[in-house]
mmCIF file of C-alpha atoms in Angstrom:
data_model
loop_
_atom_site.group_PDB
_atom_site.id
_atom_site.type_symbol
_atom_site.label_atom_id
_atom_site.label_comp_id
_atom_site.label_asym_id
_atom_site.label_seq_id
_atom_site.Cartn_x
_atom_site.Cartn_y
_atom_site.Cartn_z
ATOM 1 C CA UNK A 11 -55.135 210.339 -69.458
ATOM 2 C CA UNK A 12 -56.520 211.458 -66.094
ATOM 3 C CA UNK A 13 -54.015 213.441 -64.026
ATOM 4 C CA UNK A 14 -54.655 214.118 -60.337
ATOM 5 C CA UNK A 15 -52.538 216.591 -58.381
ATOM 6 C CA UNK A 16 -51.598 216.608 -54.716
ATOM 7 C CA UNK A 17 -49.217 218.343 -52.343
ATOM 8 C CA UNK A 18 -47.006 217.729 -49.338
ATOM 9 C CA UNK A 19 -48.063 217.960 -45.684
ATOM 10 C CA UNK A 20 -48.455 221.706 -45.031
ATOM 11 C CA UNK A 21 -51.071 224.189 -46.246
ATOM 12 C CA UNK A 22 -50.368 227.799 -47.123
ATOM 13 C CA UNK A 23 -54.118 228.461 -47.125
ATOM 14 C CA UNK A 24 -55.355 226.954 -43.836
ATOM 15 C CA UNK A 25 -54.172 228.975 -40.878
ATOM 16 C CA UNK A 26 -52.606 227.466 -37.741
ATOM 17 C CA UNK A 27 -52.863 223.933 -39.092
ATOM 18 C CA UNK A 28 -49.355 222.526 -38.804
ATOM 19 C CA UNK A 29 -49.354 218.712 -38.621
ATOM 20 C CA UNK A 30 -45.702 218.753 -37.516
ATOM 21 C CA UNK A 31 -45.620 220.474 -34.138
ATOM 22 C CA UNK A 32 -42.947 218.886 -31.997
ATOM 23 C CA UNK A 33 -40.913 218.832 -28.797
ATOM 24 C CA UNK A 34 -37.163 218.456 -28.592
ATOM 25 C CA UNK A 35 -35.559 215.759 -26.472
ATOM 26 C CA UNK A 36 -33.881 218.530 -24.478
ATOM 27 C CA UNK A 37 -37.277 219.982 -23.571
ATOM 28 C CA UNK A 38 -38.616 216.514 -22.778
ATOM 29 C CA UNK A 39 -35.763 215.811 -20.375
ATOM 30 C CA UNK A 40 -36.313 219.112 -18.569
ATOM 31 C CA UNK A 41 -39.680 217.855 -17.349
ATOM 32 C CA UNK A 42 -39.101 216.064 -14.066
ATOM 33 C CA UNK A 43 -42.228 213.916 -14.296
ATOM 34 C CA UNK A 44 -41.622 211.486 -17.179
ATOM 35 C CA UNK A 45 -45.241 210.346 -17.340
ATOM 36 C CA UNK A 46 -46.384 213.944 -17.581
ATOM 37 C CA UNK A 47 -43.813 214.566 -20.316
ATOM 38 C CA UNK A 48 -45.148 211.596 -22.289
ATOM 39 C CA UNK A 49 -48.705 212.870 -21.893
ATOM 40 C CA UNK A 50 -47.520 216.182 -23.320
ATOM 41 C CA UNK A 51 -46.045 214.383 -26.343
ATOM 42 C CA UNK A 52 -49.350 212.619 -26.841
ATOM 43 C CA UNK A 53 -51.268 215.912 -26.677
ATOM 44 C CA UNK A 54 -48.961 217.411 -29.313
ATOM 45 C CA UNK A 55 -49.446 214.331 -31.508
ATOM 46 C CA UNK A 56 -53.219 214.516 -31.071
ATOM 47 C CA UNK A 57 -53.064 218.150 -32.189
ATOM 48 C CA UNK A 58 -51.035 217.154 -35.248
ATOM 49 C CA UNK A 59 -53.601 214.521 -36.165
ATOM 50 C CA UNK A 60 -56.434 217.000 -35.633
ATOM 51 C CA UNK A 61 -54.699 219.430 -37.988
ATOM 52 C CA UNK A 62 -54.139 216.611 -40.483
ATOM 53 C CA UNK A 63 -57.879 215.987 -40.487
ATOM 54 C CA UNK A 64 -58.483 219.716 -41.028
ATOM 55 C CA UNK A 65 -56.151 219.608 -44.028
ATOM 56 C CA UNK A 66 -57.906 216.554 -45.457
ATOM 57 C CA UNK A 67 -61.225 218.409 -45.223
ATOM 58 C CA UNK A 68 -59.606 221.390 -46.936
ATOM 59 C CA UNK A 69 -58.338 219.027 -49.630
ATOM 60 C CA UNK A 70 -61.776 217.496 -50.147
ATOM 61 C CA UNK A 71 -63.323 220.944 -50.522
ATOM 62 C CA UNK A 72 -60.874 221.625 -53.367
ATOM 63 C CA UNK A 73 -61.084 218.171 -55.034
ATOM 64 C CA UNK A 74 -57.531 217.241 -53.911
ATOM 65 C CA UNK A 75 -57.342 213.452 -53.572
ATOM 66 C CA UNK A 76 -53.558 213.006 -53.386
ATOM 67 C CA UNK A 77 -51.773 214.003 -50.185
ATOM 68 C CA UNK A 78 -48.559 213.256 -48.312
ATOM 69 C CA UNK A 79 -48.736 213.080 -44.537
ATOM 70 C CA UNK A 80 -46.106 214.713 -42.378
ATOM 71 C CA UNK A 81 -43.728 212.103 -40.962
ATOM 72 C CA UNK A 82 -43.625 214.124 -37.727
ATOM 73 C CA UNK A 83 -47.133 213.370 -36.533
ATOM 74 C CA UNK A 84 -45.807 211.866 -33.291
ATOM 75 C CA UNK A 85 -42.869 213.813 -31.768
ATOM 76 C CA UNK A 86 -39.822 211.766 -30.672
ATOM 77 C CA UNK A 87 -41.615 208.551 -31.612
ATOM 78 C CA UNK A 88 -38.477 206.719 -32.770
ATOM 79 C CA UNK A 89 -35.992 208.195 -30.284
ATOM 80 C CA UNK A 90 -33.758 205.624 -28.604
ATOM 81 C CA UNK A 91 -34.734 206.842 -25.113
ATOM 82 C CA UNK A 92 -38.467 206.398 -25.742
ATOM 83 C CA UNK A 93 -38.600 202.856 -27.097
ATOM 84 C CA UNK A 94 -40.681 201.780 -24.078
ATOM 85 C CA UNK A 95 -43.432 204.251 -25.074
ATOM 86 C CA UNK A 96 -46.352 203.073 -27.175
ATOM 87 C CA UNK A 97 -48.256 206.176 -28.267
ATOM 88 C CA UNK A 98 -50.849 204.368 -30.358
ATOM 89 C CA UNK A 99 -53.208 203.404 -27.534
ATOM 90 C CA UNK A 100 -53.668 207.052 -26.551
ATOM 91 C CA UNK A 101 -53.963 208.141 -30.198
ATOM 92 C CA UNK A 102 -56.205 205.329 -31.401
ATOM 93 C CA UNK A 103 -59.241 207.558 -31.891
ATOM 94 C CA UNK A 104 -57.363 210.375 -33.631
ATOM 95 C CA UNK A 105 -55.598 208.024 -36.067
ATOM 96 C CA UNK A 106 -58.856 206.217 -36.732
ATOM 97 C CA UNK A 107 -60.673 209.441 -37.563
ATOM 98 C CA UNK A 108 -57.989 210.431 -40.096
ATOM 99 C CA UNK A 109 -58.054 207.012 -41.738
ATOM 100 C CA UNK A 110 -61.841 206.945 -41.899
ATOM 101 C CA UNK A 111 -61.891 210.303 -43.684
ATOM 102 C CA UNK A 112 -59.295 209.085 -46.190
ATOM 103 C CA UNK A 113 -61.342 205.964 -46.947
ATOM 104 C CA UNK A 114 -64.680 207.760 -47.096
ATOM 105 C CA UNK A 115 -63.371 210.222 -49.690
ATOM 106 C CA UNK A 116 -61.224 207.897 -51.795
ATOM 107 C CA UNK A 117 -57.960 209.703 -51.142
ATOM 108 C CA UNK A 118 -54.487 208.476 -52.007
ATOM 109 C CA UNK A 119 -52.111 209.155 -49.116
ATOM 110 C CA UNK A 120 -48.473 208.409 -48.386
ATOM 111 C CA UNK A 121 -45.462 209.171 -46.227
ATOM 112 C CA UNK A 122 -41.936 210.085 -47.254
ATOM 113 C CA UNK A 123 -39.648 208.973 -44.381
ATOM 114 C CA UNK A 124 -36.806 211.383 -43.678
ATOM 115 C CA UNK A 125 -33.414 211.318 -45.389
ATOM 116 C CA UNK A 126 -31.817 209.384 -42.512
ATOM 117 C CA UNK A 127 -33.835 206.296 -43.500
ATOM 118 C CA UNK A 128 -31.108 204.702 -45.635
ATOM 119 C CA UNK A 129 -31.223 201.053 -46.698
ATOM 120 C CA UNK A 130 -28.027 201.232 -48.759
ATOM 121 C CA UNK A 131 -25.942 201.845 -45.641
ATOM 122 C CA UNK A 132 -23.023 199.563 -44.710
ATOM 123 C CA UNK A 133 -23.411 200.520 -41.025
ATOM 124 C CA UNK A 134 -25.538 198.140 -38.902
ATOM 125 C CA UNK A 135 -26.689 200.863 -36.514
ATOM 126 C CA UNK A 136 -27.920 203.061 -39.372
ATOM 127 C CA UNK A 137 -29.751 200.100 -40.901
ATOM 128 C CA UNK A 138 -31.315 199.274 -37.545
ATOM 129 C CA UNK A 139 -32.561 202.840 -37.115
ATOM 130 C CA UNK A 140 -33.818 202.919 -40.703
ATOM 131 C CA UNK A 141 -35.843 199.753 -40.224
ATOM 132 C CA UNK A 142 -37.233 201.126 -36.961
ATOM 133 C CA UNK A 143 -38.356 204.262 -38.795
ATOM 134 C CA UNK A 144 -40.031 202.265 -41.555
ATOM 135 C CA UNK A 145 -41.828 200.123 -38.968
ATOM 136 C CA UNK A 146 -43.067 203.309 -37.315
ATOM 137 C CA UNK A 147 -44.458 204.629 -40.592
ATOM 138 C CA UNK A 148 -46.195 201.323 -41.247
ATOM 139 C CA UNK A 149 -47.615 201.423 -37.714
ATOM 140 C CA UNK A 150 -49.092 204.875 -38.361
ATOM 141 C CA UNK A 151 -50.764 203.721 -41.583
ATOM 142 C CA UNK A 152 -52.110 200.607 -39.859
ATOM 143 C CA UNK A 153 -53.410 202.755 -36.985
ATOM 144 C CA UNK A 154 -55.377 204.678 -39.618
ATOM 145 C CA UNK A 155 -56.810 201.411 -40.891
ATOM 146 C CA UNK A 156 -55.338 201.975 -44.357
ATOM 147 C CA UNK A 157 -54.411 199.070 -46.606
ATOM 148 C CA UNK A 158 -51.142 198.612 -48.490
ATOM 149 C CA UNK A 159 -52.101 201.088 -51.225
ATOM 150 C CA UNK A 160 -50.953 203.742 -48.710
ATOM 151 C CA UNK A 161 -47.205 203.835 -49.330
ATOM 152 C CA UNK A 162 -43.912 204.928 -47.774
ATOM 153 C CA UNK A 163 -41.672 206.461 -50.432
ATOM 154 C CA UNK A 164 -37.880 206.365 -49.997
ATOM 155 C CA UNK A 165 -34.632 206.866 -51.919
ATOM 156 C CA UNK A 166 -31.970 204.203 -52.404
ATOM 157 C CA UNK A 167 -29.546 206.238 -50.289
ATOM 158 C CA UNK A 168 -25.858 206.990 -50.425
ATOM 159 C CA UNK A 169 -23.327 205.426 -52.800
ATOM 160 C CA UNK A 170 -20.517 205.239 -50.221
ATOM 161 C CA UNK A 171 -17.944 205.607 -53.029
ATOM 162 C CA UNK A 172 -19.172 202.387 -54.674
ATOM 163 C CA UNK A 173 -22.586 202.781 -56.280
ATOM 164 C CA UNK A 174 -23.018 199.174 -57.512
ATOM 165 C CA UNK A 175 -22.221 197.808 -54.049
ATOM 166 C CA UNK A 176 -24.596 200.290 -52.432
ATOM 167 C CA UNK A 177 -27.378 199.252 -54.800
ATOM 168 C CA UNK A 178 -26.709 195.584 -54.017
ATOM 169 C CA UNK A 179 -26.872 196.307 -50.266
ATOM 170 C CA UNK A 180 -30.171 198.076 -50.763
ATOM 171 C CA UNK A 181 -31.586 195.029 -52.558
ATOM 172 C CA UNK A 182 -30.321 192.706 -49.820
ATOM 173 C CA UNK A 183 -31.732 194.864 -47.037
ATOM 174 C CA UNK A 184 -35.124 195.202 -48.741
ATOM 175 C CA UNK A 185 -35.286 191.405 -49.014
ATOM 176 C CA UNK A 186 -34.750 191.189 -45.250
ATOM 177 C CA UNK A 187 -37.655 193.482 -44.377
ATOM 178 C CA UNK A 188 -40.945 192.203 -43.029
ATOM 179 C CA UNK A 189 -43.549 191.721 -45.721
ATOM 180 C CA UNK A 190 -45.787 194.441 -44.285
ATOM 181 C CA UNK A 191 -42.948 196.946 -44.748
ATOM 182 C CA UNK A 192 -42.023 195.723 -48.237
ATOM 183 C CA UNK A 193 -45.566 195.923 -49.602
ATOM 184 C CA UNK A 194 -45.855 199.602 -48.645
ATOM 185 C CA UNK A 195 -42.549 200.770 -50.147
ATOM 186 C CA UNK A 196 -42.037 202.815 -53.286
ATOM 187 C CA UNK A 197 -38.656 203.940 -54.575
ATOM 188 C CA UNK A 198 -37.705 207.336 -56.010
ATOM 189 C CA UNK A 199 -34.726 208.543 -58.029
ATOM 190 C CA UNK A 200 -32.659 211.275 -56.372
ATOM 191 C CA UNK A 201 -30.984 214.461 -57.559
ATOM 192 C CA UNK A 202 -27.325 213.618 -56.895
ATOM 193 C CA UNK A 203 -26.625 209.901 -56.708
ATOM 194 C CA UNK A 204 -28.967 207.320 -58.218
ATOM 195 C CA UNK A 205 -30.412 208.332 -61.576
ATOM 196 C CA UNK A 206 -33.882 207.361 -62.737
ATOM 197 C CA UNK A 207 -32.410 204.611 -64.922
ATOM 198 C CA UNK A 208 -30.396 203.192 -62.012
ATOM 199 C CA UNK A 209 -33.405 203.404 -59.698
ATOM 200 C CA UNK A 210 -35.531 201.595 -62.254
ATOM 201 C CA UNK A 211 -33.011 198.735 -62.335
ATOM 202 C CA UNK A 212 -33.251 198.407 -58.549
ATOM 203 C CA UNK A 213 -37.054 198.504 -58.707
ATOM 204 C CA UNK A 214 -37.051 195.684 -61.237
ATOM 205 C CA UNK A 215 -34.760 193.625 -58.984
ATOM 206 C CA UNK A 216 -36.775 194.225 -55.806
ATOM 207 C CA UNK A 217 -40.304 194.424 -57.186
ATOM 208 C CA UNK A 218 -40.831 197.902 -55.739
ATOM 209 C CA UNK A 219 -42.960 200.416 -57.671
ATOM 210 C CA UNK A 220 -40.965 203.425 -58.868
ATOM 211 C CA UNK A 221 -41.930 207.042 -58.277
ATOM 212 C CA UNK A 222 -40.344 209.154 -60.999
ATOM 213 C CA UNK A 223 -39.207 212.547 -59.736
ATOM 214 C CA UNK A 224 -39.052 214.709 -62.841
ATOM 215 C CA UNK A 225 -37.026 217.493 -61.222
ATOM 216 C CA UNK A 226 -34.442 215.014 -59.963
ATOM 217 C CA UNK A 227 -34.282 213.392 -63.372
ATOM 218 C CA UNK A 228 -33.720 216.737 -65.082
ATOM 219 C CA UNK A 229 -30.678 217.486 -62.878
ATOM 220 C CA UNK A 230 -29.314 213.934 -62.554
ATOM 221 C CA UNK A 231 -29.339 211.836 -65.712
ATOM 222 C CA UNK A 232 -27.119 210.178 -68.299
ATOM 223 C CA UNK A 233 -28.688 211.935 -71.264
ATOM 224 C CA UNK A 234 -31.961 209.987 -71.367
ATOM 225 C CA UNK A 235 -35.355 211.715 -71.497
ATOM 226 C CA UNK A 236 -37.865 210.824 -68.763
ATOM 227 C CA UNK A 237 -40.507 209.610 -71.230
ATOM 228 C CA UNK A 238 -37.971 207.147 -72.639
ATOM 229 C CA UNK A 239 -37.893 205.441 -69.228
ATOM 230 C CA UNK A 240 -41.630 205.628 -68.665
ATOM 231 C CA UNK A 241 -42.676 202.250 -70.153
ATOM 232 C CA UNK A 242 -40.358 200.462 -67.732
ATOM 233 C CA UNK A 243 -41.406 202.638 -64.798
ATOM 234 C CA UNK A 244 -45.071 202.045 -65.549
ATOM 235 C CA UNK A 245 -44.472 198.294 -65.530
ATOM 236 C CA UNK A 246 -43.226 198.476 -61.916
ATOM 237 C CA UNK A 247 -46.770 199.441 -60.877
ATOM 238 C CA UNK A 248 -48.380 196.387 -62.490
ATOM 239 C CA UNK A 249 -47.928 194.342 -59.326
ATOM 240 C CA UNK A 250 -50.219 196.671 -57.413
ATOM 241 C CA UNK A 251 -53.148 195.046 -59.201
ATOM 242 C CA UNK A 252 -52.286 191.742 -57.563
ATOM 243 C CA UNK A 253 -52.319 193.029 -53.980
ATOM 244 C CA UNK A 254 -54.840 191.096 -51.935
ATOM 245 C CA UNK A 255 -56.528 194.239 -50.590
ATOM 246 C CA UNK A 256 -56.368 196.374 -53.724
ATOM 247 C CA UNK A 257 -59.567 197.257 -55.553
ATOM 248 C CA UNK A 258 -59.390 195.579 -59.003
ATOM 249 C CA UNK A 259 -61.831 198.160 -60.360
ATOM 250 C CA UNK A 260 -59.648 201.046 -59.195
ATOM 251 C CA UNK A 261 -55.991 200.063 -59.576
ATOM 252 C CA UNK A 262 -53.366 202.302 -58.045
ATOM 253 C CA UNK A 263 -52.087 204.633 -60.785
ATOM 254 C CA UNK A 264 -48.367 205.315 -61.151
ATOM 255 C CA UNK A 265 -47.180 208.368 -59.267
ATOM 256 C CA UNK A 266 -44.609 211.031 -60.108
ATOM 257 C CA UNK A 267 -43.147 214.008 -58.271
ATOM 258 C CA UNK A 268 -42.809 217.434 -59.802
ATOM 259 C CA UNK A 269 -41.145 220.686 -58.824
ATOM 260 C CA UNK A 270 -39.251 223.408 -60.669
ATOM 261 C CA UNK A 271 -35.650 224.555 -60.126
ATOM 262 C CA UNK A 272 -35.278 227.549 -57.846
ATOM 263 C CA UNK A 273 -32.833 229.236 -60.239
ATOM 264 C CA UNK A 274 -30.169 228.524 -62.858
ATOM 265 C CA UNK A 275 -27.503 228.912 -60.182
ATOM 266 C CA UNK A 276 -29.380 226.625 -57.784
ATOM 267 C CA UNK A 277 -31.107 224.061 -60.016
ATOM 268 C CA UNK A 278 -31.552 221.364 -57.362
ATOM 269 C CA UNK A 279 -33.529 223.500 -54.889
ATOM 270 C CA UNK A 280 -37.280 223.763 -55.299
ATOM 271 C CA UNK A 281 -38.984 226.920 -56.507
ATOM 272 C CA UNK A 282 -42.101 228.318 -54.853
ATOM 273 C CA UNK A 283 -44.299 227.338 -57.797
ATOM 274 C CA UNK A 284 -44.337 224.851 -60.696
ATOM 275 C CA UNK A 285 -43.631 225.779 -64.305
ATOM 276 C CA UNK A 286 -46.296 223.887 -66.282
ATOM 277 C CA UNK A 287 -44.268 223.717 -69.523
ATOM 278 C CA UNK A 288 -41.810 220.883 -68.750
ATOM 279 C CA UNK A 289 -44.488 218.947 -66.872
ATOM 280 C CA UNK A 290 -46.908 219.135 -69.792
ATOM 281 C CA UNK A 291 -44.169 218.104 -72.217
ATOM 282 C CA UNK A 292 -43.735 214.897 -70.218
ATOM 283 C CA UNK A 293 -47.438 214.230 -69.671
ATOM 284 C CA UNK A 294 -48.228 214.642 -73.362
ATOM 285 C CA UNK A 295 -45.496 212.138 -74.276
ATOM 286 C CA UNK A 296 -46.996 209.429 -72.049
ATOM 287 C CA UNK A 297 -50.706 210.200 -72.364
ATOM 288 C CA UNK A 298 -51.343 207.656 -75.110
ATOM 289 C CA UNK A 299 -50.056 204.731 -73.042
ATOM 290 C CA UNK A 300 -51.084 205.803 -69.531
ATOM 291 C CA UNK A 301 -54.756 205.789 -68.468
ATOM 292 C CA UNK A 302 -54.155 207.656 -65.208
ATOM 293 C CA UNK A 303 -51.331 209.170 -63.188
ATOM 294 C CA UNK A 304 -51.024 210.967 -59.855
ATOM 295 C CA UNK A 305 -48.682 213.948 -59.492
ATOM 296 C CA UNK A 306 -47.242 215.009 -56.140
ATOM 297 C CA UNK A 307 -46.275 218.685 -56.199
ATOM 298 C CA UNK A 308 -43.150 219.357 -54.121
ATOM 299 C CA UNK A 309 -42.991 223.120 -54.629
ATOM 300 C CA UNK A 310 -42.276 225.344 -51.636
ATOM 301 C CA UNK A 311 -45.735 226.931 -51.711
ATOM 302 C CA UNK A 312 -47.473 223.575 -51.110
ATOM 303 C CA UNK A 313 -51.217 223.769 -51.843
ATOM 304 C CA UNK A 314 -50.875 227.355 -53.059
ATOM 305 C CA UNK A 315 -48.551 226.006 -55.767
ATOM 306 C CA UNK A 316 -51.201 223.430 -56.697
ATOM 307 C CA UNK A 317 -53.874 226.109 -57.056
ATOM 308 C CA UNK A 318 -51.500 228.276 -59.096
ATOM 309 C CA UNK A 319 -50.661 225.363 -61.390
ATOM 310 C CA UNK A 320 -54.343 224.574 -61.962
ATOM 311 C CA UNK A 321 -55.004 228.202 -62.885
ATOM 312 C CA UNK A 322 -52.117 228.151 -65.355
ATOM 313 C CA UNK A 323 -53.145 224.808 -66.849
ATOM 314 C CA UNK A 324 -56.534 226.307 -67.660
ATOM 315 C CA UNK A 325 -54.733 228.393 -70.273
ATOM 316 C CA UNK A 326 -53.926 225.196 -72.199
ATOM 317 C CA UNK A 327 -57.533 224.066 -72.714
ATOM 318 C CA UNK A 328 -57.250 224.736 -76.442
ATOM 319 C CA UNK A 329 -54.131 222.527 -76.533
ATOM 320 C CA UNK A 330 -55.538 219.203 -75.376
ATOM 321 C CA UNK A 331 -55.849 219.920 -71.652
ATOM 322 C CA UNK A 332 -59.333 219.586 -70.148
ATOM 323 C CA UNK A 333 -60.019 220.793 -66.598
ATOM 324 C CA UNK A 334 -62.006 218.163 -64.686
ATOM 325 C CA UNK A 335 -62.246 219.762 -61.244
ATOM 326 C CA UNK A 336 -60.164 221.775 -58.815
ATOM 327 C CA UNK A 337 -57.232 219.351 -58.782
ATOM 328 C CA UNK A 338 -57.394 217.093 -61.820
ATOM 329 C CA UNK A 339 -57.180 217.366 -65.584
ATOM 330 C CA UNK A 340 -57.504 215.163 -68.634
ATOM 331 C CA UNK A 341 -54.862 215.163 -71.361
ATOM 332 C CA UNK A 342 -55.772 213.751 -74.741
ATOM 333 C CA UNK A 343 -53.425 211.034 -75.899
#
């Protein structure tokens, strides 16, 4: 089984390369010239995209092919008071350059829209804002020229004191989404509400691929082990082969998230680094039935945590782990 590792948005190694610089609405409103204020937003966004490209080049230098973009590339892009602003014309070149680099180097990229994107909500205004946010994320991926293998990963959302009803609302709201939003969605289990088993049931009903978060599953489960759910989770990715713009010779592997608990007293928070033991226990269990898998590291130390994990995995080379390059390994099944 080939295992590729990636990280989320920010680098601890590349200096002054934040892809998430922003402006508050309060600061925007203080500028008397609205057109000038919008130009300032566009300059900030262009800087974020420039830094994103710097990070992608850093990733390529270290063999990292899995990466999650910051959702904050364009400040205030979905704010109610700026719905008449279309930033994509001004940012066409910057988005295009990022997308070209991704395609040229065979990278797998994604977004993870913020926690306020909730499709299980019973409130129409929250649903409206959630759909607007998903459309914005799709627009960014399309501006990069990336096909539907570039995904937006979300959670089911809140239970609102009735988990079955919330799950049913989620299914109904997903069915109402435009096709171009649906085909880019993946669904992840969370650490408090919807377990991996419950999320898998929703994925089967909606046709969405499931991203298994191992940390969430460890702290929110009904006694099942994650590898017991894996055959069903892996099946949710089978539909990716049928996508019209997918490469049949390079199908999109399933993806999981990994992080380690910060402490025994705070098991849900993420530690700085990743303990390889529990991760390897899972990967070894599924290696015989899984040709390839991508692992998104959600540790606090970002790419530094990835480099630390690779160094620690090298100690397992006598135990069926083979180092392939700076960010991928092979595990014998």
